[in-house]
Short mmCIF file of C-alpha atoms and ligand atoms in Angstrom, two decimals:
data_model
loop_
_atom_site.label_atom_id
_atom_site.label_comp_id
_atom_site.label_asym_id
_atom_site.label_seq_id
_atom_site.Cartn_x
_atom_site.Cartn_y
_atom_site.Cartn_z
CA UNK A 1 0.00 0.00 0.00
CA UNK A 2 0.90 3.63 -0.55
CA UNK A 3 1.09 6.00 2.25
CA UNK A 4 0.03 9.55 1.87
CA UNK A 5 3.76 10.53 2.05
CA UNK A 6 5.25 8.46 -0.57
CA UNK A 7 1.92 9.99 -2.75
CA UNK A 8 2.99 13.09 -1.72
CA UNK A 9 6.42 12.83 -3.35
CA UNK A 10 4.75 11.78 -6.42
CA UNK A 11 2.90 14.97 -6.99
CA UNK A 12 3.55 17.44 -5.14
CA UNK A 13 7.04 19.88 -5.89
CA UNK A 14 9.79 20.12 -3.11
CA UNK A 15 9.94 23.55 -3.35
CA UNK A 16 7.56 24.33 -0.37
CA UNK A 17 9.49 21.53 2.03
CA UNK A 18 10.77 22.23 5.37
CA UNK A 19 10.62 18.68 6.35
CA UNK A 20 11.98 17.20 9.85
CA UNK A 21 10.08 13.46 9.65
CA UNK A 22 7.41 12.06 7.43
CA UNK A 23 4.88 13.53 9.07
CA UNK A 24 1.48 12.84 6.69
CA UNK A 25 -1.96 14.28 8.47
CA UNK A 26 -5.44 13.41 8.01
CA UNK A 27 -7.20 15.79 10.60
CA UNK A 28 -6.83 17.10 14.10
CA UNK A 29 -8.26 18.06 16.99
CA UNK A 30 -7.21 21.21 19.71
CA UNK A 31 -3.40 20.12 20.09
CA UNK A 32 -4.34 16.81 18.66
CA UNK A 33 -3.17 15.56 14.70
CA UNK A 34 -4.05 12.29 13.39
CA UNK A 35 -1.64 10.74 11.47
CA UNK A 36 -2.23 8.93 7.67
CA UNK A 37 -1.37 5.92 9.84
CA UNK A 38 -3.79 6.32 12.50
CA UNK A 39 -1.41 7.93 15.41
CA UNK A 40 -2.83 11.18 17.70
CA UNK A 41 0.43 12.96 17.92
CA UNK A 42 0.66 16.10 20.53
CA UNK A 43 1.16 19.25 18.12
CA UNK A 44 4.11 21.33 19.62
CA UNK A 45 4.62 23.18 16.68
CA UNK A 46 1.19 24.47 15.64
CA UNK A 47 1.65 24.63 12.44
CA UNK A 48 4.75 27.24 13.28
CA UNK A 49 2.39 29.07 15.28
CA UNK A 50 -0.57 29.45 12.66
CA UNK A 51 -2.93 27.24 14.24
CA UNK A 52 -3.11 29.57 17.36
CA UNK A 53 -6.65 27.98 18.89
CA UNK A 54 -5.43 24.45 17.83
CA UNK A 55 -7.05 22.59 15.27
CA UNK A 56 -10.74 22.47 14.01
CA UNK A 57 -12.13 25.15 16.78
CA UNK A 58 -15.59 25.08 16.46
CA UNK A 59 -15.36 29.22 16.57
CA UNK A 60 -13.34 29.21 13.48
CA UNK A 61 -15.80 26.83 11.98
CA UNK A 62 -18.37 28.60 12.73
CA UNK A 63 -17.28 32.09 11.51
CA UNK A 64 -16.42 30.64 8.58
CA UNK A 65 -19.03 28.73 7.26
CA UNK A 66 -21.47 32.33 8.30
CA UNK A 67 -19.07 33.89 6.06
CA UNK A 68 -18.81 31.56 3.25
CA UNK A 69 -23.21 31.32 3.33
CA UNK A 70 -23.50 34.90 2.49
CA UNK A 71 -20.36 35.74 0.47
CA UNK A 72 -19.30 39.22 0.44
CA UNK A 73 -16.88 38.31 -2.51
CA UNK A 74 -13.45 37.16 -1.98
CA UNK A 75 -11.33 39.94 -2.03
CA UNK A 76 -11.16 44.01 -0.76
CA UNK A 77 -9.49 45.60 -3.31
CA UNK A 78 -12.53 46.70 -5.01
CA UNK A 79 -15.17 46.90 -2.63
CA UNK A 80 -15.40 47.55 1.17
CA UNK A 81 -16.56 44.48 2.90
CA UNK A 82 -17.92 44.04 6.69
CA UNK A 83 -15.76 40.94 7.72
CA UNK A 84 -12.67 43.05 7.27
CA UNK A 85 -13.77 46.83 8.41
CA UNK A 86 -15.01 45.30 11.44
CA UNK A 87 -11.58 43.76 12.05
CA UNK A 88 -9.51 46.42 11.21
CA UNK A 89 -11.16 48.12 13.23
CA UNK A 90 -10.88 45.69 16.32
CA UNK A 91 -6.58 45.29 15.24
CA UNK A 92 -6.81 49.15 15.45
CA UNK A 93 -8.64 49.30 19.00
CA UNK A 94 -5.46 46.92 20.45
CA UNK A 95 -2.27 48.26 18.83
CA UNK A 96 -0.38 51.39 21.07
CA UNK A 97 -1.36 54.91 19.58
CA UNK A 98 1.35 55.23 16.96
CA UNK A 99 0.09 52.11 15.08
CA UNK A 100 -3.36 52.84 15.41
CA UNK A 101 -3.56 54.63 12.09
CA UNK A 102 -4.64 52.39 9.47
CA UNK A 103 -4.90 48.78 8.46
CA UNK A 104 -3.76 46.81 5.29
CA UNK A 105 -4.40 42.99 4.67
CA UNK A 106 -2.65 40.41 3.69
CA UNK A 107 -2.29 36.67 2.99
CA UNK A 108 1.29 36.06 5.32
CA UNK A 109 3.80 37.54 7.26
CA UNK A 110 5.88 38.11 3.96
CA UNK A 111 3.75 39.80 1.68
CA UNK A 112 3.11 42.48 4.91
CA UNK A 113 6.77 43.01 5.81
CA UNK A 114 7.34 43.29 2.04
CA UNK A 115 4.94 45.91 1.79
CA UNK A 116 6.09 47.69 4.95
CA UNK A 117 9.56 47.67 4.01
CA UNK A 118 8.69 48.97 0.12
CA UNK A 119 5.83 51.76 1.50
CA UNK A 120 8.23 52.39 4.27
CA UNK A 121 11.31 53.66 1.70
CA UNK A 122 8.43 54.94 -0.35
CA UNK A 123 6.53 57.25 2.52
CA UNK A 124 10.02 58.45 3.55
CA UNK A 125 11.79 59.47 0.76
CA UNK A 126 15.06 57.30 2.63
CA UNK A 127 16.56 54.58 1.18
CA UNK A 128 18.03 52.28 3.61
CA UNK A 129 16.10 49.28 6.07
CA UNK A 130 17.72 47.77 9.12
CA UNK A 131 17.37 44.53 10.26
CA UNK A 132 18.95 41.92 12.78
CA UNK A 133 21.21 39.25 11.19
CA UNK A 134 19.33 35.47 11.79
CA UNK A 135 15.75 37.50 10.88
CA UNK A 136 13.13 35.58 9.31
CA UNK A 137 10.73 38.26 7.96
CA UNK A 138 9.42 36.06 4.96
CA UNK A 139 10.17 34.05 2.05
CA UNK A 140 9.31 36.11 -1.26
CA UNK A 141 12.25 37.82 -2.61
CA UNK A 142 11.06 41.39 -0.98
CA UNK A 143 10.51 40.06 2.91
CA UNK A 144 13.49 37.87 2.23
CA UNK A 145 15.39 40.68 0.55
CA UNK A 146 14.96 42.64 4.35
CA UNK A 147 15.46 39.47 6.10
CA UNK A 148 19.11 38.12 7.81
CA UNK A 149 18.78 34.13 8.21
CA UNK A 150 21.35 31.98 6.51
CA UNK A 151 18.73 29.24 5.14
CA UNK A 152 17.75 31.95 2.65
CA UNK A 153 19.16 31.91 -0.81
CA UNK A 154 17.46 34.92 -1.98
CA UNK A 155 19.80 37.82 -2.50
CA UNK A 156 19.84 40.22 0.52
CA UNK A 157 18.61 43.88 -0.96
CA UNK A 158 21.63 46.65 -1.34
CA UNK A 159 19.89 49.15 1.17
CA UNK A 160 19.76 46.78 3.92
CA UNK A 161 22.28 46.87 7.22
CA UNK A 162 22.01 43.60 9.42
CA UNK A 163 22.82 44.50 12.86
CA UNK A 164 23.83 41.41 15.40
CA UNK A 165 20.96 40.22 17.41
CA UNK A 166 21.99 40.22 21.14
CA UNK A 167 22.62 36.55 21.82
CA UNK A 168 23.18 36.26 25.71
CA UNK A 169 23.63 32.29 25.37
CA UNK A 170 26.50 32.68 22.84
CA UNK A 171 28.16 35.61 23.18
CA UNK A 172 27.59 36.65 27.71
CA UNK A 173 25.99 39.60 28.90
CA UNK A 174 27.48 42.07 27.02
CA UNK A 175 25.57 40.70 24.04
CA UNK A 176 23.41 43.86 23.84
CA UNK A 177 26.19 46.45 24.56
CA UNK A 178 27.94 44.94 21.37
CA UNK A 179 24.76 44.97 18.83
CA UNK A 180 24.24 48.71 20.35
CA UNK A 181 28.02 49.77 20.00
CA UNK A 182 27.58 48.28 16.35
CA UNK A 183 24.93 50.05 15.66
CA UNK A 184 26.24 53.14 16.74
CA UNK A 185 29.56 53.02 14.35
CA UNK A 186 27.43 52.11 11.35
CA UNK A 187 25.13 55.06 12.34
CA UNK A 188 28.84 57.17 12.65
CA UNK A 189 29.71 55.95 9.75
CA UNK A 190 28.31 53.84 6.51
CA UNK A 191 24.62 54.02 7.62
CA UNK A 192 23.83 57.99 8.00
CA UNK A 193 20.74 57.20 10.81
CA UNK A 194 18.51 59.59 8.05
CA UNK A 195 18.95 57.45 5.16
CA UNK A 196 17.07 54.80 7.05
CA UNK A 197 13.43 54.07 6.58
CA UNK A 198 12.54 51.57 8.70
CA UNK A 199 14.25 49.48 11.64
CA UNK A 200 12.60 45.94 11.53
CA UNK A 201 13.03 44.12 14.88
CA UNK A 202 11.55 40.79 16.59
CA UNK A 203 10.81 40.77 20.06
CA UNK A 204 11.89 37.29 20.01
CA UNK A 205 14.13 35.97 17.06
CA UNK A 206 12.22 32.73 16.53
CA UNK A 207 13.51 31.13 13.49
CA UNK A 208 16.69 33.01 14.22
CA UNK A 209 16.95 30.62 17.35
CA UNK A 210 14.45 31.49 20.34
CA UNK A 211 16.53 34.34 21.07
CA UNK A 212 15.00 36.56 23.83
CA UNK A 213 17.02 40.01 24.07
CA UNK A 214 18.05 41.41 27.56
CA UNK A 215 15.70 43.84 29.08
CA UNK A 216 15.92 47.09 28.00
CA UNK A 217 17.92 46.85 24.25
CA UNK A 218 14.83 47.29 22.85
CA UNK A 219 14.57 50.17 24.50
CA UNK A 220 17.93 51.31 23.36
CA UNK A 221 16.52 50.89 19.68
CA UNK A 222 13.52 52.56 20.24
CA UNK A 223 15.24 55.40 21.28
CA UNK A 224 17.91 55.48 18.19
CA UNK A 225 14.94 55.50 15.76
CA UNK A 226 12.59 58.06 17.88
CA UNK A 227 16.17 60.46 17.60
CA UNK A 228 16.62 59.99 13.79
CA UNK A 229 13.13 59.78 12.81
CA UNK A 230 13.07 56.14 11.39
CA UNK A 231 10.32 53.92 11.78
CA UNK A 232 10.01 51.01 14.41
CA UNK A 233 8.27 47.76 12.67
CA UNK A 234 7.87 45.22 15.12
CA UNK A 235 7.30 41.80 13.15
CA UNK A 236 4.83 40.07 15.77
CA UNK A 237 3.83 37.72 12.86
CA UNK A 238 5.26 34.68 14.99
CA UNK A 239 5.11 35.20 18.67
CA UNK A 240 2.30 38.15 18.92
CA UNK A 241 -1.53 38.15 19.57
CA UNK A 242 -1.00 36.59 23.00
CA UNK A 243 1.81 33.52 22.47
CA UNK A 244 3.94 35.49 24.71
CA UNK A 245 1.91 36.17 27.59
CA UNK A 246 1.32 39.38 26.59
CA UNK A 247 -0.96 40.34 23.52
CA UNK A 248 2.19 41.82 21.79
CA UNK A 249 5.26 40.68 22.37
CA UNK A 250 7.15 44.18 21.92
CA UNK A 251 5.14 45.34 25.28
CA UNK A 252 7.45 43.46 27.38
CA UNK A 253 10.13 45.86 26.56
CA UNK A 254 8.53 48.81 27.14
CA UNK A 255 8.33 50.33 23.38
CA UNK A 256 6.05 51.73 21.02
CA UNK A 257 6.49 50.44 17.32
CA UNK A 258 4.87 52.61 14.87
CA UNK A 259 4.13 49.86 12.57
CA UNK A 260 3.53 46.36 13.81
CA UNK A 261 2.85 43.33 11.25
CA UNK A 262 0.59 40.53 12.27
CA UNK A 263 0.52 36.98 10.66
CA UNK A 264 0.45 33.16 11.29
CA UNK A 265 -1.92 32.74 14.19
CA UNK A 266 -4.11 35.47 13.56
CA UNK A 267 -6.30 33.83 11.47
CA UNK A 268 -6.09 30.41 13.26
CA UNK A 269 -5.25 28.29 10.30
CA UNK A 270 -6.43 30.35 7.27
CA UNK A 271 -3.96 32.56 5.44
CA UNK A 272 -4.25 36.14 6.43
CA UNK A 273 -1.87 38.74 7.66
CA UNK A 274 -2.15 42.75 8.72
CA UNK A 275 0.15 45.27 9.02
CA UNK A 276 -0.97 48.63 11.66
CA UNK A 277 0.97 52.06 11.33
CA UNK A 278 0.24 55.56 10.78
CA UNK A 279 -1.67 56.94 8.68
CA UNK A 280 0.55 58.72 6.75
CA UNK A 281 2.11 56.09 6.12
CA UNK A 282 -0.47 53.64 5.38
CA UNK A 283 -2.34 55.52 3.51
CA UNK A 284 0.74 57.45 1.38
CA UNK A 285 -0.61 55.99 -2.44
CA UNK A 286 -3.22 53.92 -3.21
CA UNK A 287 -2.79 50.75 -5.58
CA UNK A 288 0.56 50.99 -3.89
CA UNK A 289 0.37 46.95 -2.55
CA UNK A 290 -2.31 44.41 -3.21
CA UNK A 291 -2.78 40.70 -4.12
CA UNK A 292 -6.36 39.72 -5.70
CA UNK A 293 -7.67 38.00 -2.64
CA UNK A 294 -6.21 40.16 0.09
CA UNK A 295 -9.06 41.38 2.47
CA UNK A 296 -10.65 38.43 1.44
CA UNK A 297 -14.19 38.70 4.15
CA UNK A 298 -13.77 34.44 4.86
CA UNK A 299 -9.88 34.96 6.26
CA UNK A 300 -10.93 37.72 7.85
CA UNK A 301 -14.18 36.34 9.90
CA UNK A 302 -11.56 33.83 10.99
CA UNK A 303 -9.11 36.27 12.22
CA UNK A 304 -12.43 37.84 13.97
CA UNK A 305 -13.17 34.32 15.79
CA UNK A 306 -9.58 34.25 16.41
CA UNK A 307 -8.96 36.94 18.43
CA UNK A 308 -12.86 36.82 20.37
CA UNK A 309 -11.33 33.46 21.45
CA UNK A 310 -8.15 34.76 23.00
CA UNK A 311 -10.55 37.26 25.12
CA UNK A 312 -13.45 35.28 25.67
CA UNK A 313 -11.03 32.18 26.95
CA UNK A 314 -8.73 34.42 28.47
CA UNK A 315 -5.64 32.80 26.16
CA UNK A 316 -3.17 35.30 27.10
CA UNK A 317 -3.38 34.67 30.50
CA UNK A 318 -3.07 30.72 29.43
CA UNK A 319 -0.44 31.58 27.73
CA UNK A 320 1.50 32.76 30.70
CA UNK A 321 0.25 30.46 33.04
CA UNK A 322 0.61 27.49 31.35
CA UNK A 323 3.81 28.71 29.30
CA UNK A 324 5.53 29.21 33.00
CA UNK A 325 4.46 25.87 33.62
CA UNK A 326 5.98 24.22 30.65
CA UNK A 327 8.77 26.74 31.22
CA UNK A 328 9.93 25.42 34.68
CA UNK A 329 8.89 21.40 33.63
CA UNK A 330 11.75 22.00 31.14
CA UNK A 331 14.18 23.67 32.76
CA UNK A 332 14.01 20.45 35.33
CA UNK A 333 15.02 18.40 32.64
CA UNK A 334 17.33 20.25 31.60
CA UNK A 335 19.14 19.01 34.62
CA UNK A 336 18.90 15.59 33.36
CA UNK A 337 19.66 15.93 29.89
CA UNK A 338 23.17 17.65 29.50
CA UNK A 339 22.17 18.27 25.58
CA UNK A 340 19.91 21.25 26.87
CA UNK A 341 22.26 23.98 26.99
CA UNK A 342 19.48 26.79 27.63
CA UNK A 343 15.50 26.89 27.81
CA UNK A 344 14.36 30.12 26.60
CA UNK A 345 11.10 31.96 25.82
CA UNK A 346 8.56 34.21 27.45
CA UNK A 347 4.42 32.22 27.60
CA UNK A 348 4.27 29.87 24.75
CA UNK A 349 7.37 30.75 22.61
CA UNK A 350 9.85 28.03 24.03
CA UNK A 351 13.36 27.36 22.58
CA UNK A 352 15.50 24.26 23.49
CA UNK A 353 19.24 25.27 22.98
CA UNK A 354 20.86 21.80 22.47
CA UNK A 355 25.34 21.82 22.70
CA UNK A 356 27.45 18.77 22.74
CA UNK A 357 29.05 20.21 25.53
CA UNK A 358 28.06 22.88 28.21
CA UNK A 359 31.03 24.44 28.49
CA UNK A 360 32.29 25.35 24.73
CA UNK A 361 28.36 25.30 24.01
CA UNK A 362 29.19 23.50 20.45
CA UNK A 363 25.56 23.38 18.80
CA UNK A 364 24.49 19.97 18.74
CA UNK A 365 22.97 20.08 15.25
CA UNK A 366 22.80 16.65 14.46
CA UNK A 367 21.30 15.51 17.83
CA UNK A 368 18.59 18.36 17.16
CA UNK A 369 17.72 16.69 14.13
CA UNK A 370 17.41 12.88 15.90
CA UNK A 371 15.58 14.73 19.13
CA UNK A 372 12.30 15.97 16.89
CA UNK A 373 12.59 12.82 14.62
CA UNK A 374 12.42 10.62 17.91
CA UNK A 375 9.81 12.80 19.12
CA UNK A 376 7.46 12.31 16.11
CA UNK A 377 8.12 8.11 17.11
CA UNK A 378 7.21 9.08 20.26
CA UNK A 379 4.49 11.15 19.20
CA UNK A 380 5.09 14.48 19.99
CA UNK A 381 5.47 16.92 17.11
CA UNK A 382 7.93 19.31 17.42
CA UNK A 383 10.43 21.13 15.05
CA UNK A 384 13.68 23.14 15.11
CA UNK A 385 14.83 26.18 14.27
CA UNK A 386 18.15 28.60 14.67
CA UNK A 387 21.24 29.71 12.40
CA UNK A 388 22.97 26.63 13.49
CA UNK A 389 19.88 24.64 13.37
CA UNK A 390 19.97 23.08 17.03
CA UNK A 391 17.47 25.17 19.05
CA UNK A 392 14.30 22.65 20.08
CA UNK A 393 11.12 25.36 18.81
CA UNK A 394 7.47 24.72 21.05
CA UNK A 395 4.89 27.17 20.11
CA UNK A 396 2.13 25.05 20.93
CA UNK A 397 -1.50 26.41 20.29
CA UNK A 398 -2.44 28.71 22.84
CA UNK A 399 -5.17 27.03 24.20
CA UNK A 400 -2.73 24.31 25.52
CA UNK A 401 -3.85 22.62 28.86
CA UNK A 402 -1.02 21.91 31.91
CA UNK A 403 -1.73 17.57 31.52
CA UNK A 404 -0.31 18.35 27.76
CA UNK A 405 2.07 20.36 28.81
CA UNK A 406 3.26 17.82 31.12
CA UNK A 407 2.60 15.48 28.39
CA UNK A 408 4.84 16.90 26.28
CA UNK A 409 7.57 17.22 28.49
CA UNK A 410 7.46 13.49 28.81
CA UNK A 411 7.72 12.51 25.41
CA UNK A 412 10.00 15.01 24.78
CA UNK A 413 11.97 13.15 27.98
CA UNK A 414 11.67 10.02 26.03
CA UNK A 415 12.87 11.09 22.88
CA UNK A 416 16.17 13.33 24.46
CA UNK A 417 16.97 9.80 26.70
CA UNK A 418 16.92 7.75 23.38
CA UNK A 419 19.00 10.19 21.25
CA UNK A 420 21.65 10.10 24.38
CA UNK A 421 21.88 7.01 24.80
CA UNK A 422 22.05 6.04 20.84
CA UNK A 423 18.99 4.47 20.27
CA UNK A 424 18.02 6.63 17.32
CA UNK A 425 19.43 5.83 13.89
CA UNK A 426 21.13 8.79 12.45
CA UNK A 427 20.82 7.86 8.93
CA UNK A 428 17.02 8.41 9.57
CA UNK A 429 16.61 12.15 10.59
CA UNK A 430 19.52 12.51 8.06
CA UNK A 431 17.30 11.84 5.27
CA UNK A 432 15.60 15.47 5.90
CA UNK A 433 16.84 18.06 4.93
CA UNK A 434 15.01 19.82 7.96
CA UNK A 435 16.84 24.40 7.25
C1 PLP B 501 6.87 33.04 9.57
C2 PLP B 501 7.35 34.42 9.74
C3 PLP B 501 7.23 35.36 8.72
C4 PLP B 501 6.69 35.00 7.37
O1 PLP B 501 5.36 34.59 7.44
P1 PLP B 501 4.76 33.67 6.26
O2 PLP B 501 3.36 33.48 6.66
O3 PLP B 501 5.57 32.43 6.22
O4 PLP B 501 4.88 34.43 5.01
C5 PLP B 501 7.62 36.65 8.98
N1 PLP B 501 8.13 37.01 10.16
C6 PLP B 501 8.26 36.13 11.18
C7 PLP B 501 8.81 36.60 12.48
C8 PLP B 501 7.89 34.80 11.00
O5 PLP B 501 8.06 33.92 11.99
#
């Protein structure tokens, strides 16, 4: 017989694959999937965050199928439609003041940091964008083009300065005093601060690694762009709208973006994405940015559902609670299990730093790539991320429960004992080519 997966291979073009196991799915359930096989794995990854309220919420179902029984078209570009008014409207009500201009939707997190970072250059009149190096704002050439992580093949754009991303695991505490002291000669120097349109940061560096930066360098930034007039984008598109413990993930340090861009888990599984900024410069040309579906009124009665859930069921609070939960579970094993060299993360944005060794903190890349494949066995789903791809990545759905967290801690127990212990065939996770 022929599994899904081999099918797959068959049919369907490589191009898209960020494989870590042959994970085939034929449905799910809340942090549930059900495997082509038959298995109920625990979904750690979410969908890399998208499928914020697990999977099949009845909410999102429900929204949905109201929208899709009185269609309002597919698409805002021509016409105004309720779905998405009324949620621009509610994504203006919960941004800070600088934002709260003016919406524009989108299908992901890179055609809205491609737009911000062309309408930012354009609103301007500056040429240059500033970035962290290991950023993941997007795969189409623009959003990769502003982007710093090594998987990416696409050229990097000529007006773009990467700036080091304060890594307090690799480099000590004086992480952030470096990245500022950087910034500062490039501003002294190559970068004139008032060639630069827009400084793009994430409050976490997810795909970068899990990086969380020390408190206040944020701060430091924010204070660089208020001084030279550039514009602070904070890309929330993975670890916003409450997967922090905080409904934006920038508020932890204080700041005040001017533009912020939402994606993945606002619309719960269905592709839509929204950037918030002023309105002079959201509103600087029209038939500046569009796609024919954007503002399409079924994405966007999703998104609705989506964020009436995180109220209604109090997710951000969850999402502390139970992230702090998870959060101390693994830093116990992490004193069992001397391939953890770090747990970091703030709520549900988790990253397992795994070394060969504690003290020279050599990134055990290899043994990342055997821990998720041994989880999937064990049937946990889990994937990694980071430039030297060994950081463990759990952004579980928000409405995760403390038995799965617990759950998940003991498969993931299972599957760290079996890769130390050499019970997991290399040549397996080897087969993926994982990023
Ligand atoms: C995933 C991601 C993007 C790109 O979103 P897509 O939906 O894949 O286009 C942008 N920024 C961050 C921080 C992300 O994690």
């Amino acid at each position: 017989m022929t599994t899904l997966y081999e099918r797959e291979a068959q049919s369907i073009s490589r191009l898209a694959h960020l494989r870590f196991y042959p994970l085939a799915v034929r449905g799910g359930a809340g942090t549930n999937l059900i495997t082509d096989d038959g298995r109920e794995l625990l979904d750690f990854a979410a969908s890399w965050g998208a499928a914020s309220l697990g999977h099949s919420d009845p909410r999102i179902r429900a929204a949905v199928d109201r929208a899709l029984s009185n269609q309002a078209g597919a698409s805002y570009l021509s016409s105004a439609n309720a779905a998405t008014v009324e949620l621009a409207e509610k994504l203006l009500s919960l941004v800070p003041n600088r934002a709260a201009g003016r919406i524009w939707f989108g299908h992901s997190g890179s055609d809205a940091n491609e737009t911000v970072a062309r309408i930012a250059v354009a609103a301007t009149g500056r040429p240059r964008i500033i970035s962290f190096s290991g950023a993941y704002h997007g795969g189409t050439t623009g959003s990769a083009a502003i982007s710093g992580h090594p998987s990416q093949v696409t050229p990097r754009a000529p007006s773009l300065t990467l700036v080091p991303y304060p890594n307090t695991f690799a480099v000590g505490k004086e992480a952030a005093q470096a990245s500022l002291a950087e910034l500062d000669r490039l501003f002294a120097g190559p970068v004139p601060p008032q060639d630069v349109a827009a400084f793009f940061i994430e409050p976490i560096q997810s795909d970068g690694g899990m990086l969380v930066p020390p408190p206040g360098f944020f701060k430091e930034i924010e204070q660089r762009c208020r001084k030279h007039g550039i514009l602070l984008v904070s890309d929330e598109v993975k670890v916003g709208l409450g997967r922090t413990g905080r409904l934006h993930a920038f508020s932890h340090h204080g700041i005040e973006p001017d533009i912020v861009v939402f994606g993945k888990g606002l619309g719960g599984g269905l592709p839509i994405s929204a950037i918030a900024g002023p309105v002079s410069v959201m509103n600087f040309a029209p038939a500046f940015s569009f796609q024919t579906l954007h503002g399409n009124p079924v994405c966007a009665a999703a998104a609705l559902a989506v964020l009436e859930a995180i109220r209604i069921d109090r997710l951000v609070e969850n999402a502390a609670m139970t992230g702090a939960h998870l959060f101390s579970r693994l830093e116990s094993l992490k004193q069992r299990h001397s391939l953890i060299g770090d747990v970091r993360g703030q709520g549900l944005a988790i990253g397992l730093e795994l070394v060969t060794d504690r003290v020279t903190k050599k990134p055990a890349k290899r043994e990342a790539a055997m821990a998720v494949y041994r989880a999937f066995q064990t049937g946990l789903v889990l994937f990694y991320v980071g430039v030297n791809s060994n950081v463990l990545e759990l952004t579980p759905p928000l409405t995760l429960t403390r038995e799965e967290a617990d759950r998940g801690v003991e498969l993931l127990d299972v599957a760290l004992t079996d890769v130390e212990q050499g019970r997991v065939d290399p040549s397996l996770a080897g087969a993926f080519a994982g990023w």
